[in-house]
């Protein structure tokens, strides 16, 4: 009995570890499929029938529109029919989109394929399954493993894309993407554990009744604008960067990985101390605003230095260091700012904003490139980032509260209100919401101040941290 309790407190169980790494594998395979064409598509698209600069951008970003429209509905569908059927169905749609894009000889065929890829919007269902398979005290670790896998897959895709393009071409990359989706289905069927039960998780899933509250929160909206802008600039930038490397810096497309690989490795190393300073030393706002400013500097760098490999490489290093810092700190800020009972809703709006940004980045980037060329795209990125900096500078200093869940047992509304008031009186508790029908208290606590012993007496089980 004691050994079982020690296992629960010391780390993830074998089932939780298996869930974390298998679900991370599914995410990684899908991300590779979406992003391997990012550094090569602008060069390949010149061979397609009906191509224009605007349609190149639409093809790159088309997945974002369908993903934005369908990710929350697919998550809700998984509550009704089960997580695995939705994930498998989404991967099949993703594979179909990859096949359509691989067989297309017109730009419109590729756009259709990319839109179908995005229609396989499984992110919310995967996160819900991760929540089903993990105890609350280990959920943060599992989500961290998945998040790390997404970041690694993005970095690998930028290097693999040019390498594979030299061997199998962009159609071959799309065919490979379809194969990766099939592998993902195999992981779902053979490696991902089956949950004992699937139920709604307010901390990871959107609550429709909470959308209004989240959208009226000025600080959350600032962060949504942030992730929207970050991915809009990313998509627009990669319409221009491959062309700049080839046409101005004189580097053949097959060799672009020689720039991306060292830049991404250095950027991942450089971002670590900034994230540590932001989180451990509680300098989140300063680091965040500094990273936004660095994105603007990188865009100006692309404008001024895009005629040399060294210049582009230096600007990319600044860009990806800042990009990695922002990708790490923005979700953390959402978790800190979101009310205790609406974290899942806030994350749903945040993710939707990200995908809409990716779509509009392709569309607007293509329009700007058609009218003003490469420098116009980079100037658009710089001006947009400076606008983001102005918006972000008004955000309040984050509270550094962490989410904390207590299973308190089911109760009526009067009991829930009474318990909620008691919890808010405990030192270190910044916010508390007790949902009686779920039997869960959702808290925001300062881990350096909170009196955990005082919280434990309200728990019907051992304490759980998210």
PDB file of C-alpha atoms in Angstrom, residues 15-170:
ATOM      1  CA  UNK A  15       0.626   3.754 -18.328  1.00  0.00           C
ATOM      2  CA  UNK A  16       1.090   7.525 -18.050  1.00  0.00           C
ATOM      3  CA  UNK A  17       4.586   7.349 -19.537  1.00  0.00           C
ATOM      4  CA  UNK A  18       3.315   5.214 -22.393  1.00  0.00           C
ATOM      5  CA  UNK A  19       0.457   7.640 -22.989  1.00  0.00           C
ATOM      6  CA  UNK A  20       2.774  10.651 -22.958  1.00  0.00           C
ATOM      7  CA  UNK A  21       5.274   9.313 -25.470  1.00  0.00           C
ATOM      8  CA  UNK A  22       2.797   7.606 -27.800  1.00  0.00           C
ATOM      9  CA  UNK A  23       0.578  10.707 -28.018  1.00  0.00           C
ATOM     10  CA  UNK A  24       3.675  12.855 -28.491  1.00  0.00           C
ATOM     11  CA  UNK A  25       4.610  10.555 -31.372  1.00  0.00           C
ATOM     12  CA  UNK A  26       1.232  11.102 -33.034  1.00  0.00           C
ATOM     13  CA  UNK A  27       1.578  14.866 -32.705  1.00  0.00           C
ATOM     14  CA  UNK A  28       5.151  14.782 -34.026  1.00  0.00           C
ATOM     15  CA  UNK A  29       4.272  12.767 -37.137  1.00  0.00           C
ATOM     16  CA  UNK A  30       1.426  15.145 -37.948  1.00  0.00           C
ATOM     17  CA  UNK A  31       3.566  18.240 -37.385  1.00  0.00           C
ATOM     18  CA  UNK A  32       6.295  16.853 -39.647  1.00  0.00           C
ATOM     19  CA  UNK A  33       3.703  16.343 -42.340  1.00  0.00           C
ATOM     20  CA  UNK A  34       2.368  19.874 -42.049  1.00  0.00           C
ATOM     21  CA  UNK A  35       5.674  21.720 -41.894  1.00  0.00           C
ATOM     22  CA  UNK A  36       8.194  19.832 -44.042  1.00  0.00           C
ATOM     23  CA  UNK A  37       6.950  21.765 -47.077  1.00  0.00           C
ATOM     24  CA  UNK A  38       7.313  25.149 -45.338  1.00  0.00           C
ATOM     25  CA  UNK A  39      10.956  25.768 -46.378  1.00  0.00           C
ATOM     26  CA  UNK A  40      10.561  24.380 -49.925  1.00  0.00           C
ATOM     27  CA  UNK A  41       7.049  25.017 -51.213  1.00  0.00           C
ATOM     28  CA  UNK A  42       7.603  28.541 -52.542  1.00  0.00           C
ATOM     29  CA  UNK A  43      10.330  27.142 -54.823  1.00  0.00           C
ATOM     30  CA  UNK A  44       8.325  24.109 -55.939  1.00  0.00           C
ATOM     31  CA  UNK A  45       5.091  26.024 -56.567  1.00  0.00           C
ATOM     32  CA  UNK A  46       6.629  27.869 -59.524  1.00  0.00           C
ATOM     33  CA  UNK A  47       6.153  24.639 -61.533  1.00  0.00           C
ATOM     34  CA  UNK A  48       2.410  24.327 -60.834  1.00  0.00           C
ATOM     35  CA  UNK A  49      -0.331  25.366 -63.231  1.00  0.00           C
ATOM     36  CA  UNK A  50      -2.238  28.521 -62.312  1.00  0.00           C
ATOM     37  CA  UNK A  51       0.262  29.632 -59.710  1.00  0.00           C
ATOM     38  CA  UNK A  52       0.386  33.206 -58.409  1.00  0.00           C
ATOM     39  CA  UNK A  53       2.217  34.615 -55.371  1.00  0.00           C
ATOM     40  CA  UNK A  54      -1.095  34.948 -53.541  1.00  0.00           C
ATOM     41  CA  UNK A  55      -2.043  31.319 -54.182  1.00  0.00           C
ATOM     42  CA  UNK A  56       1.388  30.141 -53.001  1.00  0.00           C
ATOM     43  CA  UNK A  57       0.652  31.813 -49.678  1.00  0.00           C
ATOM     44  CA  UNK A  58      -2.853  30.364 -49.540  1.00  0.00           C
ATOM     45  CA  UNK A  59      -1.497  26.866 -50.194  1.00  0.00           C
ATOM     46  CA  UNK A  60       1.056  27.168 -47.397  1.00  0.00           C
ATOM     47  CA  UNK A  61      -1.478  28.483 -44.876  1.00  0.00           C
ATOM     48  CA  UNK A  62      -4.682  26.702 -45.982  1.00  0.00           C
ATOM     49  CA  UNK A  63      -4.369  24.057 -43.250  1.00  0.00           C
ATOM     50  CA  UNK A  64      -4.710  26.802 -40.636  1.00  0.00           C
ATOM     51  CA  UNK A  65      -8.220  27.830 -41.696  1.00  0.00           C
ATOM     52  CA  UNK A  66      -9.729  24.349 -41.584  1.00  0.00           C
ATOM     53  CA  UNK A  67      -7.845  23.477 -38.402  1.00  0.00           C
ATOM     54  CA  UNK A  68      -9.157  26.649 -36.725  1.00  0.00           C
ATOM     55  CA  UNK A  69     -12.732  25.847 -37.736  1.00  0.00           C
ATOM     56  CA  UNK A  70     -12.709  22.180 -36.733  1.00  0.00           C
ATOM     57  CA  UNK A  71     -10.378  21.651 -33.784  1.00  0.00           C
ATOM     58  CA  UNK A  72     -12.894  22.614 -31.072  1.00  0.00           C
ATOM     59  CA  UNK A  73     -15.843  20.755 -32.715  1.00  0.00           C
ATOM     60  CA  UNK A  74     -13.658  17.642 -33.089  1.00  0.00           C
ATOM     61  CA  UNK A  75     -12.722  17.894 -29.416  1.00  0.00           C
ATOM     62  CA  UNK A  76     -16.396  18.067 -28.458  1.00  0.00           C
ATOM     63  CA  UNK A  77     -17.180  15.164 -30.788  1.00  0.00           C
ATOM     64  CA  UNK A  78     -14.573  13.082 -28.969  1.00  0.00           C
ATOM     65  CA  UNK A  79     -16.556  13.613 -25.744  1.00  0.00           C
ATOM     66  CA  UNK A  80     -19.516  11.943 -27.452  1.00  0.00           C
ATOM     67  CA  UNK A  81     -18.104   9.109 -29.553  1.00  0.00           C
ATOM     68  CA  UNK A  82     -14.705   8.545 -27.956  1.00  0.00           C
ATOM     69  CA  UNK A  83     -11.190   9.908 -28.354  1.00  0.00           C
ATOM     70  CA  UNK A  84      -9.626   7.185 -30.491  1.00  0.00           C
ATOM     71  CA  UNK A  85     -12.306   7.112 -33.233  1.00  0.00           C
ATOM     72  CA  UNK A  86     -11.948  10.890 -33.675  1.00  0.00           C
ATOM     73  CA  UNK A  87      -8.140  10.715 -33.739  1.00  0.00           C
ATOM     74  CA  UNK A  88      -8.120   7.845 -36.251  1.00  0.00           C
ATOM     75  CA  UNK A  89     -10.707   9.628 -38.412  1.00  0.00           C
ATOM     76  CA  UNK A  90      -8.669  12.836 -38.289  1.00  0.00           C
ATOM     77  CA  UNK A  91      -5.494  11.016 -39.332  1.00  0.00           C
ATOM     78  CA  UNK A  92      -7.342   9.379 -42.239  1.00  0.00           C
ATOM     79  CA  UNK A  93      -8.526  12.816 -43.420  1.00  0.00           C
ATOM     80  CA  UNK A  94      -4.973  14.110 -43.012  1.00  0.00           C
ATOM     81  CA  UNK A  95      -3.626  11.208 -45.107  1.00  0.00           C
ATOM     82  CA  UNK A  96      -6.269  11.862 -47.783  1.00  0.00           C
ATOM     83  CA  UNK A  97      -5.252  15.513 -47.949  1.00  0.00           C
ATOM     84  CA  UNK A  98      -1.611  14.497 -48.343  1.00  0.00           C
ATOM     85  CA  UNK A  99      -2.488  12.178 -51.250  1.00  0.00           C
ATOM     86  CA  UNK A 100      -4.547  14.899 -52.951  1.00  0.00           C
ATOM     87  CA  UNK A 101      -1.648  17.358 -52.641  1.00  0.00           C
ATOM     88  CA  UNK A 102       0.880  14.763 -53.863  1.00  0.00           C
ATOM     89  CA  UNK A 103      -1.134  14.040 -57.027  1.00  0.00           C
ATOM     90  CA  UNK A 104      -1.968  17.671 -57.803  1.00  0.00           C
ATOM     91  CA  UNK A 105      -0.402  19.386 -60.806  1.00  0.00           C
ATOM     92  CA  UNK A 106      -2.212  22.679 -60.203  1.00  0.00           C
ATOM     93  CA  UNK A 107      -1.926  25.100 -57.319  1.00  0.00           C
ATOM     94  CA  UNK A 108      -5.634  24.666 -56.601  1.00  0.00           C
ATOM     95  CA  UNK A 109      -5.143  20.936 -56.126  1.00  0.00           C
ATOM     96  CA  UNK A 110      -2.441  21.583 -53.549  1.00  0.00           C
ATOM     97  CA  UNK A 111      -4.669  24.129 -51.781  1.00  0.00           C
ATOM     98  CA  UNK A 112      -7.428  21.505 -51.565  1.00  0.00           C
ATOM     99  CA  UNK A 113      -4.973  18.961 -50.211  1.00  0.00           C
ATOM    100  CA  UNK A 114      -3.613  21.344 -47.591  1.00  0.00           C
ATOM    101  CA  UNK A 115      -7.136  22.294 -46.520  1.00  0.00           C
ATOM    102  CA  UNK A 116      -7.947  18.601 -46.101  1.00  0.00           C
ATOM    103  CA  UNK A 117      -4.774  18.121 -44.056  1.00  0.00           C
ATOM    104  CA  UNK A 118      -5.957  20.809 -41.664  1.00  0.00           C
ATOM    105  CA  UNK A 119      -9.428  19.233 -41.541  1.00  0.00           C
ATOM    106  CA  UNK A 120      -7.891  16.305 -39.689  1.00  0.00           C
ATOM    107  CA  UNK A 121      -7.955  18.513 -36.600  1.00  0.00           C
ATOM    108  CA  UNK A 122      -7.069  16.068 -33.838  1.00  0.00           C
ATOM    109  CA  UNK A 123      -5.207  18.335 -31.413  1.00  0.00           C
ATOM    110  CA  UNK A 124      -8.080  18.813 -28.961  1.00  0.00           C
ATOM    111  CA  UNK A 125      -8.990  15.115 -29.028  1.00  0.00           C
ATOM    112  CA  UNK A 126      -5.367  14.119 -28.358  1.00  0.00           C
ATOM    113  CA  UNK A 127      -5.134  16.503 -25.411  1.00  0.00           C
ATOM    114  CA  UNK A 128      -8.419  15.181 -24.024  1.00  0.00           C
ATOM    115  CA  UNK A 129      -7.165  11.602 -24.328  1.00  0.00           C
ATOM    116  CA  UNK A 130      -3.962  12.626 -22.542  1.00  0.00           C
ATOM    117  CA  UNK A 131      -6.105  14.010 -19.716  1.00  0.00           C
ATOM    118  CA  UNK A 132      -8.161  10.777 -19.582  1.00  0.00           C
ATOM    119  CA  UNK A 133      -4.991   8.718 -19.237  1.00  0.00           C
ATOM    120  CA  UNK A 134      -3.207  10.766 -16.571  1.00  0.00           C
ATOM    121  CA  UNK A 135      -3.764  11.738 -12.985  1.00  0.00           C
ATOM    122  CA  UNK A 136      -4.027  15.458 -12.382  1.00  0.00           C
ATOM    123  CA  UNK A 137      -0.702  15.672 -10.546  1.00  0.00           C
ATOM    124  CA  UNK A 138       1.120  14.317 -13.607  1.00  0.00           C
ATOM    125  CA  UNK A 139      -0.843  16.080 -16.339  1.00  0.00           C
ATOM    126  CA  UNK A 140       1.587  18.979 -16.580  1.00  0.00           C
ATOM    127  CA  UNK A 141       4.451  16.535 -17.212  1.00  0.00           C
ATOM    128  CA  UNK A 142       2.524  14.743 -19.938  1.00  0.00           C
ATOM    129  CA  UNK A 143       1.547  18.007 -21.637  1.00  0.00           C
ATOM    130  CA  UNK A 144       5.180  19.134 -21.399  1.00  0.00           C
ATOM    131  CA  UNK A 145       6.342  15.969 -23.210  1.00  0.00           C
ATOM    132  CA  UNK A 146       3.767  16.575 -25.950  1.00  0.00           C
ATOM    133  CA  UNK A 147       4.690  20.258 -26.194  1.00  0.00           C
ATOM    134  CA  UNK A 148       8.394  19.440 -26.453  1.00  0.00           C
ATOM    135  CA  UNK A 149       7.699  16.925 -29.202  1.00  0.00           C
ATOM    136  CA  UNK A 150       5.807  19.556 -31.199  1.00  0.00           C
ATOM    137  CA  UNK A 151       8.708  22.004 -30.938  1.00  0.00           C
ATOM    138  CA  UNK A 152      11.244  19.357 -31.931  1.00  0.00           C
ATOM    139  CA  UNK A 153       9.110  18.209 -34.873  1.00  0.00           C
ATOM    140  CA  UNK A 154       8.871  21.783 -36.171  1.00  0.00           C
ATOM    141  CA  UNK A 155      12.653  22.225 -35.994  1.00  0.00           C
ATOM    142  CA  UNK A 156      13.318  18.849 -37.644  1.00  0.00           C
ATOM    143  CA  UNK A 157      10.813  19.613 -40.416  1.00  0.00           C
ATOM    144  CA  UNK A 158      12.704  22.748 -41.473  1.00  0.00           C
ATOM    145  CA  UNK A 159      15.888  20.713 -41.889  1.00  0.00           C
ATOM    146  CA  UNK A 160      14.324  17.570 -43.378  1.00  0.00           C
ATOM    147  CA  UNK A 161      12.187  19.468 -45.886  1.00  0.00           C
ATOM    148  CA  UNK A 162      15.089  20.696 -48.093  1.00  0.00           C
ATOM    149  CA  UNK A 163      16.943  17.382 -47.699  1.00  0.00           C
ATOM    150  CA  UNK A 164      13.965  15.299 -48.802  1.00  0.00           C
ATOM    151  CA  UNK A 165      13.066  17.750 -51.557  1.00  0.00           C
ATOM    152  CA  UNK A 166      16.447  17.095 -53.168  1.00  0.00           C
ATOM    153  CA  UNK A 167      15.716  13.345 -53.221  1.00  0.00           C
ATOM    154  CA  UNK A 168      11.963  12.847 -53.663  1.00  0.00           C
ATOM    155  CA  UNK A 169      10.651  16.339 -54.431  1.00  0.00           C
ATOM    156  CA  UNK A 170       7.641  18.032 -52.857  1.00  0.00           C
TER     157      UNK A 170
END
